[in-house]
């Protein structure tokens, strides 16, 4: 092996060992705690969403005869298939549990390669070693960046793919060939095919695309988007109607995710309700209503999400009535349909339409009378939730070691680092950094604004791609500061 690759290998090895070590320690701690149910055979961590990524592959390979296939084939797919294809690779040769182990190792190896690739890219970009080494060692060793590598979710790969895309874009700036641009386009295509919400990461490739001419750039960009478009067209045909790239709510959904659920969420996020609190209240009410338990305590749980003292008696009464009508719909119409041959109600019924109209009216009235709360206070609160935390989401940090001096020191250090990296990612476009970094930083800022103002029900994992990109952005921002200080020192001497 050439000696010049030795630092790359050592950095990748450090990242791999640390990622495995922190997560193995975490799984061991969970195995001796009430959280052991969230560990899949000591191999990976489970979550609410991972089944929607894995079950399709197991069903395709005939490993899940318990899953009904007929009702699912004509419904839109909720998840873009990129991550499922990532799982399919080991499943072609392994049983489900060994394939999960292989998937986790693939995610950790991809992360380790990403860390080494960033180090080499920073070297090529002229980033000073006093900046590069601390940044890379923190990126490789700190559990701030390892929290989802043992989850079977898109966040196991998308942050690494986003960072690799930026590295390709930066390398293409000084390359005489277009190989790095084409590698970046391939990564962009895979990112969109895995998580469509990350389409904005392609901004980093714009300088390289424009250098090859608008016609060729358009053709290559279209090729990159083609897999996502094909999947979307299949979803449109399945739904027999236009659907979004994340068709969470469907008129034919065989469960809670019907349009009425989306309307309740629009109201709740106007109040500033947290996504997990909202889902807990709604899912408890739904499960009870399916059994024809329409008690008012479930409406109470939903009403409790509203800000204290801001919900008028009239709006509260209208909201309770809408919730009660939704309970009766689930009991009298949806529950019988779920046990029928069709397995669902394929349309939005008249009673659902009435609930939707009522909720739209309530939401519009709330937003009209509480504009400052809806447009300013809630988005700022969500932004704070996204930025002001340590990102140490593993069980061992939140429970087993919590309160210990070393743990609290790590928590504060990680929280400060997290905030600084998110700020670097969102604000670097205001500085004289390389154009791919500037464009991608602008995409990060727009994405954070979307999460804070539009989506609102955010989770820590949604900002992971921004956090990873922030590591690279921080390197270039710190380089500017170092140069400015050096220039100032020289000026004083002369």
Short mmCIF file of C-alpha atoms in Angstrom, two decimals:
data_model
loop_
_atom_site.label_atom_id
_atom_site.label_comp_id
_atom_site.label_asym_id
_atom_site.label_seq_id
_atom_site.Cartn_x
_atom_site.Cartn_y
_atom_site.Cartn_z
CA UNK A 1 0.00 0.00 0.00
CA UNK A 2 1.41 3.44 -0.92
CA UNK A 3 2.43 5.39 2.18
CA UNK A 4 0.23 8.32 1.15
CA UNK A 5 -2.88 6.21 1.83
CA UNK A 6 -1.83 5.32 5.39
CA UNK A 7 -3.51 8.40 6.99
CA UNK A 8 -6.72 7.59 5.10
CA UNK A 9 -6.70 4.03 6.37
CA UNK A 10 -5.98 5.03 9.97
CA UNK A 11 -8.69 7.71 9.97
CA UNK A 12 -11.25 5.29 8.46
CA UNK A 13 -10.26 2.62 10.98
CA UNK A 14 -10.66 5.06 13.88
CA UNK A 15 -14.11 6.06 12.64
CA UNK A 16 -15.18 2.43 12.19
CA UNK A 17 -13.90 1.31 15.61
CA UNK A 18 -15.52 4.26 17.42
CA UNK A 19 -18.85 3.84 15.61
CA UNK A 20 -18.94 0.14 16.43
CA UNK A 21 -17.72 0.61 20.01
CA UNK A 22 -20.21 3.30 21.05
CA UNK A 23 -23.12 1.39 19.53
CA UNK A 24 -22.08 -2.01 20.92
CA UNK A 25 -21.77 -0.49 24.39
CA UNK A 26 -25.21 1.04 23.93
CA UNK A 27 -26.77 -2.27 22.86
CA UNK A 28 -25.18 -3.97 25.88
CA UNK A 29 -26.65 -1.35 28.22
CA UNK A 30 -30.08 -1.65 26.59
CA UNK A 31 -29.99 -5.42 26.98
CA UNK A 32 -29.92 -4.97 30.77
CA UNK A 33 -32.69 -2.37 30.83
CA UNK A 34 -36.41 -2.00 30.01
CA UNK A 35 -35.32 -0.84 26.53
CA UNK A 36 -34.17 -4.34 25.53
CA UNK A 37 -37.36 -4.72 23.46
CA UNK A 38 -35.92 -2.08 21.11
CA UNK A 39 -32.88 -4.22 20.31
CA UNK A 40 -33.17 -6.63 17.41
CA UNK A 41 -31.37 -9.81 18.51
CA UNK A 42 -28.35 -7.82 19.71
CA UNK A 43 -27.69 -6.71 16.11
CA UNK A 44 -29.45 -3.38 15.57
CA UNK A 45 -31.93 -0.95 17.07
CA UNK A 46 -35.59 -0.98 16.16
CA UNK A 47 -37.91 1.97 15.57
CA UNK A 48 -41.47 2.63 14.51
CA UNK A 49 -40.52 3.37 10.91
CA UNK A 50 -38.00 0.67 10.07
CA UNK A 51 -40.61 -1.95 9.17
CA UNK A 52 -41.75 0.21 6.24
CA UNK A 53 -38.22 0.02 4.81
CA UNK A 54 -37.55 -3.67 5.43
CA UNK A 55 -40.87 -5.49 5.04
CA UNK A 56 -41.14 -4.83 1.29
CA UNK A 57 -37.86 -6.64 0.65
CA UNK A 58 -38.79 -9.57 2.90
CA UNK A 59 -42.19 -9.78 1.21
CA UNK A 60 -40.52 -9.72 -2.23
CA UNK A 61 -38.20 -12.57 -1.26
CA UNK A 62 -41.04 -14.62 0.21
CA UNK A 63 -39.77 -14.48 3.78
CA UNK A 64 -42.92 -12.91 5.23
CA UNK A 65 -45.98 -15.05 4.39
CA UNK A 66 -47.76 -13.32 7.30
CA UNK A 67 -47.87 -10.06 5.34
CA UNK A 68 -50.90 -9.68 3.14
CA UNK A 69 -49.79 -8.83 -0.37
CA UNK A 70 -52.97 -8.17 -2.30
CA UNK A 71 -54.25 -5.03 -0.48
CA UNK A 72 -50.80 -3.45 -0.55
CA UNK A 73 -50.11 -3.77 -4.27
CA UNK A 74 -52.50 -1.02 -5.36
CA UNK A 75 -51.67 1.52 -2.68
CA UNK A 76 -49.01 4.22 -3.02
CA UNK A 77 -45.69 3.33 -1.46
CA UNK A 78 -44.95 5.60 1.49
CA UNK A 79 -41.17 5.20 1.31
CA UNK A 80 -38.90 5.85 -1.65
CA UNK A 81 -37.18 2.51 -2.41
CA UNK A 82 -33.52 3.55 -2.18
CA UNK A 83 -32.93 2.28 1.36
CA UNK A 84 -34.86 -0.91 0.65
CA UNK A 85 -32.46 -1.60 -2.23
CA UNK A 86 -29.56 -1.06 0.20
CA UNK A 87 -31.10 -3.76 2.43
CA UNK A 88 -31.81 -5.98 -0.58
CA UNK A 89 -28.08 -6.40 -1.29
CA UNK A 90 -27.32 -8.55 1.78
CA UNK A 91 -30.79 -10.12 1.75
CA UNK A 92 -30.12 -11.70 -1.63
CA UNK A 93 -27.59 -14.01 0.02
CA UNK A 94 -28.50 -13.92 3.74
CA UNK A 95 -31.48 -14.62 5.98
CA UNK A 96 -33.19 -11.56 7.54
CA UNK A 97 -31.25 -11.36 10.83
CA UNK A 98 -27.75 -11.88 9.34
CA UNK A 99 -28.75 -9.42 6.61
CA UNK A 100 -29.55 -6.82 9.30
CA UNK A 101 -26.06 -7.33 10.74
CA UNK A 102 -24.54 -6.91 7.28
CA UNK A 103 -26.63 -3.77 6.71
CA UNK A 104 -25.33 -2.22 9.93
CA UNK A 105 -21.75 -3.01 8.95
CA UNK A 106 -22.32 -1.50 5.51
CA UNK A 107 -23.57 1.70 7.13
CA UNK A 108 -20.57 1.90 9.45
CA UNK A 109 -18.13 1.20 6.60
CA UNK A 110 -19.79 3.88 4.48
CA UNK A 111 -19.44 6.34 7.36
CA UNK A 112 -15.77 5.42 7.88
CA UNK A 113 -15.07 5.90 4.15
CA UNK A 114 -16.85 9.28 4.30
CA UNK A 115 -14.64 10.50 7.15
CA UNK A 116 -11.48 9.51 5.24
CA UNK A 117 -12.83 11.07 2.05
CA UNK A 118 -13.54 14.36 3.82
CA UNK A 119 -10.01 14.41 5.28
CA UNK A 120 -8.49 13.96 1.82
CA UNK A 121 -10.82 16.60 0.34
CA UNK A 122 -9.86 19.12 3.01
CA UNK A 123 -6.19 18.44 2.28
CA UNK A 124 -6.76 19.03 -1.45
CA UNK A 125 -8.70 22.22 -0.63
CA UNK A 126 -5.76 23.64 1.33
CA UNK A 127 -7.39 23.55 4.78
CA UNK A 128 -4.72 24.10 7.42
CA UNK A 129 -3.74 21.06 9.49
CA UNK A 130 -4.52 22.95 12.72
CA UNK A 131 -8.13 23.02 11.56
CA UNK A 132 -8.30 19.78 9.63
CA UNK A 133 -7.02 17.36 12.26
CA UNK A 134 -9.21 18.40 15.23
CA UNK A 135 -12.24 18.51 12.97
CA UNK A 136 -11.65 15.08 11.45
CA UNK A 137 -10.76 13.43 14.75
CA UNK A 138 -13.95 14.80 16.32
CA UNK A 139 -15.96 13.64 13.28
CA UNK A 140 -14.46 10.15 13.53
CA UNK A 141 -14.52 9.59 17.29
CA UNK A 142 -17.42 11.48 18.86
CA UNK A 143 -20.75 9.66 19.31
CA UNK A 144 -22.45 12.89 18.21
CA UNK A 145 -22.20 11.46 14.68
CA UNK A 146 -22.83 7.76 15.40
CA UNK A 147 -26.37 7.72 16.80
CA UNK A 148 -28.19 6.25 13.80
CA UNK A 149 -25.60 3.91 12.32
CA UNK A 150 -27.22 0.92 14.06
CA UNK A 151 -30.76 1.93 13.07
CA UNK A 152 -32.31 0.43 9.95
CA UNK A 153 -33.48 3.83 8.73
CA UNK A 154 -32.43 6.11 5.87
CA UNK A 155 -30.42 8.20 8.35
CA UNK A 156 -27.95 5.32 8.51
CA UNK A 157 -26.70 6.29 5.03
CA UNK A 158 -28.07 9.67 3.87
CA UNK A 159 -25.75 11.90 5.98
CA UNK A 160 -22.71 10.06 4.60
CA UNK A 161 -24.04 10.23 1.04
CA UNK A 162 -24.62 13.99 1.38
CA UNK A 163 -21.06 14.52 2.62
CA UNK A 164 -19.62 12.36 -0.19
CA UNK A 165 -21.62 14.39 -2.72
CA UNK A 166 -20.05 17.61 -1.41
CA UNK A 167 -16.58 16.05 -1.56
CA UNK A 168 -17.16 15.08 -5.20
CA UNK A 169 -18.35 18.60 -6.02
CA UNK A 170 -15.27 20.15 -4.41
CA UNK A 171 -12.89 17.78 -6.19
CA UNK A 172 -14.58 18.48 -9.50
CA UNK A 173 -13.70 22.18 -9.11
CA UNK A 174 -10.02 21.46 -9.84
CA UNK A 175 -10.28 18.27 -11.95
CA UNK A 176 -9.46 18.14 -15.66
CA UNK A 177 -11.90 15.28 -16.16
CA UNK A 178 -15.59 14.92 -15.24
CA UNK A 179 -15.37 11.69 -13.22
CA UNK A 180 -16.00 13.46 -9.92
CA UNK A 181 -19.02 15.25 -11.37
CA UNK A 182 -20.50 11.98 -12.58
CA UNK A 183 -19.80 10.35 -9.20
CA UNK A 184 -21.59 13.28 -7.54
CA UNK A 185 -24.57 12.89 -9.88
CA UNK A 186 -24.78 9.20 -9.02
CA UNK A 187 -24.74 10.01 -5.30
CA UNK A 188 -27.39 12.72 -5.80
CA UNK A 189 -29.60 10.25 -7.64
CA UNK A 190 -29.22 7.71 -4.83
CA UNK A 191 -29.93 10.37 -2.20
CA UNK A 192 -33.17 11.44 -3.89
CA UNK A 193 -34.17 7.82 -4.44
CA UNK A 194 -33.59 7.17 -0.73
CA UNK A 195 -35.00 10.39 0.77
CA UNK A 196 -36.67 12.76 -1.73
CA UNK A 197 -36.62 15.62 0.80
CA UNK A 198 -32.85 15.85 0.23
CA UNK A 199 -33.21 16.84 -3.42
CA UNK A 200 -31.61 20.21 -2.49
CA UNK A 201 -28.21 18.54 -1.98
CA UNK A 202 -27.80 18.66 -5.76
CA UNK A 203 -27.11 22.39 -5.48
CA UNK A 204 -23.45 21.55 -4.82
CA UNK A 205 -23.18 20.09 -8.33
CA UNK A 206 -24.43 23.21 -10.15
CA UNK A 207 -20.96 24.72 -10.82
CA UNK A 208 -19.73 21.47 -12.35
CA UNK A 209 -22.90 21.00 -14.39
CA UNK A 210 -22.77 24.52 -15.81
CA UNK A 211 -19.19 23.96 -16.99
CA UNK A 212 -20.31 21.19 -19.34
CA UNK A 213 -22.99 23.30 -21.01
CA UNK A 214 -26.67 23.77 -20.31
CA UNK A 215 -27.91 21.09 -22.69
CA UNK A 216 -25.62 18.35 -21.37
CA UNK A 217 -26.19 19.52 -17.80
CA UNK A 218 -29.96 19.25 -18.24
CA UNK A 219 -29.63 15.77 -19.72
CA UNK A 220 -27.41 14.50 -16.90
CA UNK A 221 -29.61 16.09 -14.23
CA UNK A 222 -32.68 14.47 -15.79
CA UNK A 223 -30.94 11.09 -15.76
CA UNK A 224 -30.14 11.56 -12.08
CA UNK A 225 -33.76 12.42 -11.25
CA UNK A 226 -35.19 9.64 -13.46
CA UNK A 227 -35.30 6.87 -10.78
CA UNK A 228 -37.22 9.14 -8.41
CA UNK A 229 -39.60 10.22 -11.19
CA UNK A 230 -40.26 6.60 -12.20
CA UNK A 231 -41.08 5.64 -8.62
CA UNK A 232 -43.36 8.68 -8.30
CA UNK A 233 -45.20 7.79 -11.53
CA UNK A 234 -45.80 4.27 -10.22
CA UNK A 235 -47.26 5.80 -7.06
CA UNK A 236 -49.52 8.06 -9.14
CA UNK A 237 -50.82 5.04 -11.05
CA UNK A 238 -51.37 3.10 -7.84
CA UNK A 239 -53.28 5.97 -6.27
CA UNK A 240 -55.11 6.79 -9.51
CA UNK A 241 -54.51 10.44 -8.57
CA UNK A 242 -51.68 12.93 -8.15
CA UNK A 243 -49.73 12.28 -4.95
CA UNK A 244 -46.69 13.90 -3.39
CA UNK A 245 -43.20 12.48 -3.06
CA UNK A 246 -44.05 11.52 0.52
CA UNK A 247 -47.68 10.35 0.32
CA UNK A 248 -48.19 10.03 4.05
CA UNK A 249 -51.94 10.67 3.96
CA UNK A 250 -54.08 8.71 1.54
CA UNK A 251 -57.85 8.54 1.05
CA UNK A 252 -57.51 4.75 0.79
CA UNK A 253 -55.23 4.24 3.80
CA UNK A 254 -56.09 1.20 5.89
CA UNK A 255 -55.39 2.88 9.19
CA UNK A 256 -54.84 6.20 10.86
CA UNK A 257 -53.03 7.98 8.01
CA UNK A 258 -56.10 9.26 6.20
CA UNK A 259 -56.61 12.96 5.23
CA UNK A 260 -58.42 13.66 8.51
CA UNK A 261 -55.26 12.78 10.43
CA UNK A 262 -53.34 15.29 8.33
CA UNK A 263 -55.97 17.96 9.08
CA UNK A 264 -55.63 17.35 12.83
CA UNK A 265 -51.86 17.71 12.47
CA UNK A 266 -52.23 21.04 10.62
CA UNK A 267 -54.19 22.36 13.61
CA UNK A 268 -51.83 20.89 16.21
CA UNK A 269 -48.68 22.23 14.60
CA UNK A 270 -50.30 25.69 14.48
CA UNK A 271 -50.51 25.40 18.26
CA UNK A 272 -46.86 24.36 18.42
CA UNK A 273 -47.50 20.77 19.52
CA UNK A 274 -44.50 18.44 19.37
CA UNK A 275 -44.80 15.69 16.80
CA UNK A 276 -44.31 12.85 19.27
CA UNK A 277 -46.95 14.28 21.64
CA UNK A 278 -49.40 14.68 18.76
CA UNK A 279 -48.88 11.14 17.48
CA UNK A 280 -49.20 9.69 20.97
CA UNK A 281 -52.58 11.42 21.50
CA UNK A 282 -53.93 10.57 18.05
CA UNK A 283 -52.77 6.96 17.99
CA UNK A 284 -54.27 6.27 21.43
CA UNK A 285 -57.56 7.81 20.26
CA UNK A 286 -57.47 5.84 17.02
CA UNK A 287 -56.78 2.47 18.65
CA UNK A 288 -59.61 3.07 21.10
CA UNK A 289 -62.04 4.24 18.40
CA UNK A 290 -61.41 1.15 16.28
CA UNK A 291 -62.68 -0.82 19.30
CA UNK A 292 -65.59 1.67 19.51
CA UNK A 293 -64.22 3.29 22.67
CA UNK A 294 -65.17 6.91 21.92
CA UNK A 295 -64.68 8.30 25.43
CA UNK A 296 -64.05 12.02 25.77
CA UNK A 297 -60.71 11.48 27.53
CA UNK A 298 -59.09 10.94 24.12
CA UNK A 299 -60.34 14.34 22.95
CA UNK A 300 -59.02 15.78 26.22
CA UNK A 301 -55.54 14.47 25.36
CA UNK A 302 -55.67 16.21 21.99
CA UNK A 303 -57.03 19.49 23.40
CA UNK A 304 -54.21 19.45 25.98
CA UNK A 305 -51.75 20.03 23.13
CA UNK A 306 -53.08 23.59 22.69
CA UNK A 307 -51.22 26.47 24.41
CA UNK A 308 -52.59 27.27 27.85
CA UNK A 309 -55.19 30.03 27.79
CA UNK A 310 -55.10 30.64 24.03
CA UNK A 311 -57.89 28.32 22.89
CA UNK A 312 -61.25 30.05 23.17
CA UNK A 313 -64.26 28.16 24.53
CA UNK A 314 -65.90 28.29 21.11
CA UNK A 315 -62.88 26.88 19.25
CA UNK A 316 -62.39 24.24 21.94
CA UNK A 317 -66.02 23.11 21.57
CA UNK A 318 -65.67 22.94 17.78
CA UNK A 319 -62.42 20.99 18.08
CA UNK A 320 -63.99 18.51 20.50
CA UNK A 321 -66.91 18.03 18.15
CA UNK A 322 -64.58 17.36 15.20
CA UNK A 323 -62.59 14.85 17.28
CA UNK A 324 -65.79 13.11 18.38
CA UNK A 325 -66.96 12.84 14.75
CA UNK A 326 -63.57 11.37 13.82
CA UNK A 327 -63.93 8.78 16.60
CA UNK A 328 -67.39 7.79 15.35
CA UNK A 329 -66.11 7.48 11.77
CA UNK A 330 -63.35 5.11 12.91
CA UNK A 331 -65.83 3.04 14.94
CA UNK A 332 -68.80 2.91 12.57
CA UNK A 333 -67.20 3.06 9.11
CA UNK A 334 -63.48 2.32 9.10
CA UNK A 335 -63.37 -0.54 11.62
CA UNK A 336 -65.88 -2.71 9.66
CA UNK A 337 -64.03 -1.91 6.41
CA UNK A 338 -60.70 -3.06 7.85
CA UNK A 339 -62.10 -6.56 8.34
CA UNK A 340 -63.79 -6.67 4.93
CA UNK A 341 -62.40 -8.18 1.73
CA UNK A 342 -61.16 -4.77 0.51
CA UNK A 343 -59.41 -4.05 3.76
CA UNK A 344 -60.16 -0.32 3.75
CA UNK A 345 -62.42 2.46 2.52
CA UNK A 346 -61.01 3.53 -0.85
CA UNK A 347 -62.45 7.08 -0.87
CA UNK A 348 -62.87 10.07 1.40
CA UNK A 349 -66.39 9.55 2.71
CA UNK A 350 -69.02 12.24 3.29
CA UNK A 351 -68.47 12.12 7.05
CA UNK A 352 -64.70 12.53 6.56
CA UNK A 353 -65.33 15.49 4.27
CA UNK A 354 -67.38 17.13 7.03
CA UNK A 355 -64.56 16.59 9.54
CA UNK A 356 -62.03 18.04 7.08
CA UNK A 357 -64.12 21.16 6.46
CA UNK A 358 -64.58 21.70 10.20
CA UNK A 359 -60.87 21.32 10.94
CA UNK A 360 -59.86 23.61 8.08
CA UNK A 361 -62.20 26.28 9.46
CA UNK A 362 -60.87 25.87 13.01
CA UNK A 363 -57.25 25.99 11.82
CA UNK A 364 -57.81 29.07 9.66
CA UNK A 365 -59.52 30.89 12.55
CA UNK A 366 -56.72 29.98 14.98
CA UNK A 367 -54.00 31.15 12.58
CA UNK A 368 -55.89 34.38 11.87
CA UNK A 369 -56.28 35.31 15.53
CA UNK A 370 -52.82 34.11 16.66
CA UNK A 371 -50.57 35.17 13.78
CA UNK A 372 -47.53 35.97 15.94
CA UNK A 373 -47.72 32.63 17.74
CA UNK A 374 -48.20 30.65 14.52
CA UNK A 375 -45.73 32.47 12.23
CA UNK A 376 -42.97 33.45 14.68
CA UNK A 377 -43.07 31.84 18.13
CA UNK A 378 -43.66 28.25 17.02
CA UNK A 379 -41.04 28.22 14.19
CA UNK A 380 -38.43 29.75 16.53
CA UNK A 381 -39.25 27.15 19.16
CA UNK A 382 -38.88 24.34 16.62
CA UNK A 383 -35.59 25.81 15.39
CA UNK A 384 -34.33 25.83 18.97
CA UNK A 385 -35.34 22.18 19.35
CA UNK A 386 -33.41 21.32 16.18
CA UNK A 387 -30.21 23.13 17.16
CA UNK A 388 -29.97 23.21 20.97
CA UNK A 389 -29.30 19.58 21.85
CA UNK A 390 -26.30 17.27 22.09
CA UNK A 391 -27.38 14.73 19.44
CA UNK A 392 -26.32 11.99 21.88
CA UNK A 393 -29.48 10.00 21.28
CA UNK A 394 -28.17 6.55 22.30
CA UNK A 395 -29.82 4.99 25.35
CA UNK A 396 -26.58 4.72 27.30
CA UNK A 397 -26.11 8.51 27.19
CA UNK A 398 -29.71 9.40 27.98
CA UNK A 399 -30.25 6.87 30.78
CA UNK A 400 -27.39 4.60 31.93
CA UNK A 401 -24.68 7.23 32.29
CA UNK A 402 -26.84 10.32 32.69
CA UNK A 403 -25.75 12.59 35.54
CA UNK A 404 -22.17 11.31 35.74
CA UNK A 405 -19.60 14.15 35.55
CA UNK A 406 -17.80 12.78 32.49
CA UNK A 407 -21.12 12.20 30.76
CA UNK A 408 -22.37 15.70 31.46
CA UNK A 409 -19.08 17.16 30.21
CA UNK A 410 -19.44 15.17 27.01
CA UNK A 411 -23.08 16.29 26.70
CA UNK A 412 -22.19 19.98 26.98
CA UNK A 413 -19.25 19.66 24.60
CA UNK A 414 -21.41 17.80 22.08
CA UNK A 415 -24.23 20.32 22.40
CA UNK A 416 -21.89 23.25 21.73
CA UNK A 417 -20.28 21.42 18.82
CA UNK A 418 -23.70 20.51 17.40
CA UNK A 419 -24.91 24.12 17.53
CA UNK A 420 -21.70 25.44 15.94
CA UNK A 421 -21.79 22.91 13.09
CA UNK A 422 -25.45 23.54 12.32
CA UNK A 423 -24.73 27.29 12.32
CA UNK A 424 -21.74 26.77 10.00
CA UNK A 425 -23.86 24.73 7.60
CA UNK A 426 -26.67 27.29 7.55
CA UNK A 427 -24.58 30.47 7.36
CA UNK A 428 -21.49 29.58 5.31
CA UNK A 429 -23.21 30.81 2.13
CA UNK A 430 -22.76 34.37 3.44
CA UNK A 431 -18.95 34.01 3.33
CA UNK A 432 -16.30 33.65 0.62
CA UNK A 433 -16.11 29.85 0.71
CA UNK A 434 -15.88 27.64 -2.43
CA UNK A 435 -19.01 27.87 -4.58
CA UNK A 436 -20.18 24.24 -4.02
CA UNK A 437 -19.97 24.82 -0.26
CA UNK A 438 -21.80 28.13 -0.58
CA UNK A 439 -24.62 26.64 -2.63
CA UNK A 440 -25.02 23.62 -0.39
CA UNK A 441 -25.01 25.88 2.67
CA UNK A 442 -27.85 27.88 1.15
CA UNK A 443 -29.71 24.57 0.65
CA UNK A 444 -29.11 23.73 4.33
CA UNK A 445 -30.56 27.09 5.39
CA UNK A 446 -33.63 26.62 3.19
CA UNK A 447 -34.10 23.04 4.46
CA UNK A 448 -33.90 24.16 8.11
CA UNK A 449 -36.42 26.92 7.40
CA UNK A 450 -38.76 24.32 5.85
CA UNK A 451 -38.42 22.03 8.85
CA UNK A 452 -38.99 24.85 11.33
CA UNK A 453 -41.78 26.74 9.57
CA UNK A 454 -43.61 24.17 7.42
CA UNK A 455 -43.04 20.67 8.77
CA UNK A 456 -42.59 21.54 12.47
CA UNK A 457 -42.93 17.96 13.72
CA UNK A 458 -39.21 17.38 13.51
CA UNK A 459 -37.01 14.66 14.95
CA UNK A 460 -33.26 14.77 15.63
CA UNK A 461 -32.52 12.52 12.68
CA UNK A 462 -33.99 14.95 10.15
CA UNK A 463 -31.07 17.37 10.61
CA UNK A 464 -28.29 14.75 10.44
CA UNK A 465 -27.37 15.52 6.79
CA UNK A 466 -27.05 19.20 7.76
CA UNK A 467 -24.84 18.27 10.73
CA UNK A 468 -22.49 16.24 8.53
CA UNK A 469 -22.32 19.00 5.90
CA UNK A 470 -21.63 21.39 8.76
CA UNK A 471 -18.35 19.58 9.48
CA UNK A 472 -17.05 20.49 6.01
CA UNK A 473 -18.48 24.00 6.18
CA UNK A 474 -16.80 24.55 9.56
CA UNK A 475 -13.44 23.68 8.01
CA UNK A 476 -13.76 26.35 5.33
CA UNK A 477 -15.17 28.96 7.73
CA UNK A 478 -12.35 28.33 10.21
CA UNK A 479 -9.83 28.64 7.37
CA UNK A 480 -11.21 32.09 6.53
CA UNK A 481 -10.89 33.14 10.17
CA UNK A 482 -7.33 31.80 10.35
CA UNK A 483 -6.35 33.66 7.18
CA UNK A 484 -7.94 36.88 8.44
CA UNK A 485 -6.01 36.66 11.73
CA UNK A 486 -2.79 35.87 9.89
CA UNK A 487 -3.27 38.81 7.54
CA UNK A 488 -4.02 41.11 10.45
CA UNK A 489 -0.88 39.95 12.27
CA UNK A 490 1.28 40.58 9.17
CA UNK A 491 -0.24 44.03 8.72
CA UNK A 492 0.62 44.98 12.32
CA UNK A 493 4.23 43.88 11.85
CA UNK A 494 4.66 45.91 8.68
#
